[in-house]
């Protein structure tokens, strides 16, 4: 947090972190992804073997949310230990049409967990909000990679 003490004099460390989280929230792009980006992501995911897919962070412990190809389509789940472990499906999509229909209306803001109207992504957990979540940039990087991870 740049200049946290100067920007919020008299606030505790926790209060400064919370205030900075709100600044970051307000910078999130709210422009919907539209249909073309999710269509390309789906098609790239279909080149992955089941159990692999879009894992943005490769480090130990919690690595954020990812999109993993399954036998039946694609699931959104939490990723752990650099993709070696995935959590239970938060939700899943059995078809390109369903996936594109859902993600076309999403944005960095809705995927961050801050959008309380999102039945899939919303959370009250301050640590989980905007913590290694799906973003337009992350989706673009995934489709630009030569080999899927």
XYZ file of C-alpha atoms in Angstrom:
149
model
C 0.000 0.000 0.000
C 1.750 3.172 -1.113
C 1.936 5.843 1.592
C -0.681 4.092 3.710
C 0.366 5.945 6.866
C 0.269 9.334 5.091
C -3.052 8.604 3.381
C -4.831 7.449 6.539
C -3.237 9.011 9.635
C -4.528 7.661 12.917
C -5.995 4.491 11.398
C -4.902 1.044 12.524
C -3.155 -1.275 10.077
C -6.374 -3.231 9.596
C -8.368 -0.067 8.911
C -5.761 1.086 6.349
C -5.886 -2.291 4.603
C -9.687 -2.148 4.489
C -9.620 1.427 3.121
C -7.080 0.454 0.458
C -9.266 -2.502 -0.513
C -12.071 -0.030 -1.224
C -9.741 2.060 -3.389
C -8.830 -1.044 -5.383
C -12.519 -2.028 -5.645
C -13.375 1.349 -7.113
C -10.667 0.936 -9.781
C -12.098 -2.361 -11.073
C -13.400 -2.286 -14.648
C -17.169 -2.798 -14.790
C -17.337 -3.221 -18.569
C -18.897 -6.599 -19.469
C -16.517 -9.035 -21.167
C -18.921 -9.519 -24.078
C -19.313 -12.833 -25.945
C -16.096 -13.073 -27.999
C -13.615 -13.315 -25.111
C -15.505 -16.087 -23.275
C -15.996 -17.958 -26.558
C -12.216 -17.975 -27.118
C -11.628 -19.015 -23.490
C -14.080 -21.935 -23.814
C -12.440 -23.124 -26.999
C -8.980 -22.911 -25.462
C -10.219 -24.824 -22.394
C -11.505 -27.564 -24.689
C -7.885 -28.135 -25.839
C -6.875 -28.891 -22.225
C -7.047 -32.393 -20.806
C -9.722 -32.842 -18.124
C -8.380 -31.589 -14.795
C -6.361 -28.754 -16.367
C -7.202 -25.277 -17.531
C -6.872 -21.640 -16.557
C -4.739 -21.411 -13.426
C -3.421 -17.864 -13.144
C -1.105 -18.195 -10.158
C 1.489 -20.910 -9.694
C 2.650 -20.843 -6.088
C 1.909 -22.735 -2.913
C -1.297 -22.427 -0.916
C -4.264 -20.428 -2.292
C -3.881 -19.451 -5.974
C -7.240 -17.792 -6.553
C -10.063 -18.913 -8.790
C -9.611 -20.792 -12.032
C -11.484 -22.496 -14.820
C -10.824 -26.203 -15.137
C -11.932 -28.510 -17.914
C -13.957 -31.461 -16.689
C -15.366 -34.527 -18.419
C -18.696 -32.667 -18.630
C -17.570 -29.120 -19.524
C -15.859 -26.472 -17.391
C -15.946 -25.709 -13.675
C -15.109 -22.570 -11.737
C -13.230 -23.477 -8.581
C -10.614 -22.362 -6.114
C -7.069 -23.381 -7.019
C -4.417 -24.465 -4.542
C -0.719 -25.298 -4.692
C -0.055 -24.092 -8.226
C -2.921 -26.030 -9.737
C -2.067 -29.356 -8.169
C -5.304 -29.221 -6.178
C -8.679 -27.711 -6.959
C -11.597 -27.063 -4.689
C -15.127 -28.217 -5.301
C -16.933 -26.611 -8.208
C -18.357 -23.210 -7.321
C -20.396 -23.605 -10.488
C -19.992 -25.318 -13.835
C -21.049 -25.058 -17.445
C -21.855 -28.061 -19.657
C -21.729 -26.197 -22.973
C -20.067 -23.365 -24.840
C -23.424 -21.626 -25.113
C -23.993 -21.643 -21.332
C -20.408 -20.568 -20.590
C -20.418 -17.710 -23.107
C -23.889 -16.601 -22.002
C -22.713 -16.347 -18.398
C -19.284 -14.768 -18.908
C -20.411 -12.288 -21.582
C -22.202 -10.380 -18.810
C -19.306 -10.560 -16.317
C -16.602 -7.957 -15.677
C -13.519 -7.569 -13.512
C -15.803 -6.046 -10.880
C -18.360 -8.860 -10.863
C -15.672 -11.572 -10.817
C -13.867 -9.835 -7.937
C -16.495 -10.801 -5.381
C -17.504 -7.210 -4.641
C -20.689 -7.266 -6.745
C -23.337 -8.288 -4.226
C -25.811 -9.037 -7.027
C -23.639 -11.881 -8.344
C -24.938 -15.216 -7.129
C -21.698 -16.898 -8.267
C -18.898 -14.537 -7.268
C -20.222 -12.363 -4.397
C -18.594 -12.771 -1.005
C -18.531 -10.957 2.319
C -15.058 -12.337 3.067
C -12.679 -9.376 2.795
C -9.664 -11.626 2.220
C -11.380 -13.509 -0.607
C -12.584 -10.394 -2.468
C -10.413 -9.432 -5.427
C -7.829 -12.010 -4.328
C -6.423 -13.628 -7.473
C -9.827 -13.640 -9.179
C -10.621 -13.972 -12.868
C -10.060 -10.775 -14.845
C -10.289 -9.684 -18.461
C -6.488 -9.507 -18.586
C -6.125 -12.995 -17.117
C -8.575 -14.435 -19.647
C -6.718 -12.686 -22.479
C -3.365 -14.011 -21.287
C -4.803 -17.527 -21.118
C -6.051 -17.499 -24.710
C -2.758 -15.999 -25.937
C -0.622 -18.761 -24.392
C 0.720 -21.255 -26.882
C 0.213 -24.252 -24.595
C -2.586 -24.476 -22.032
C -1.542 -24.962 -18.421
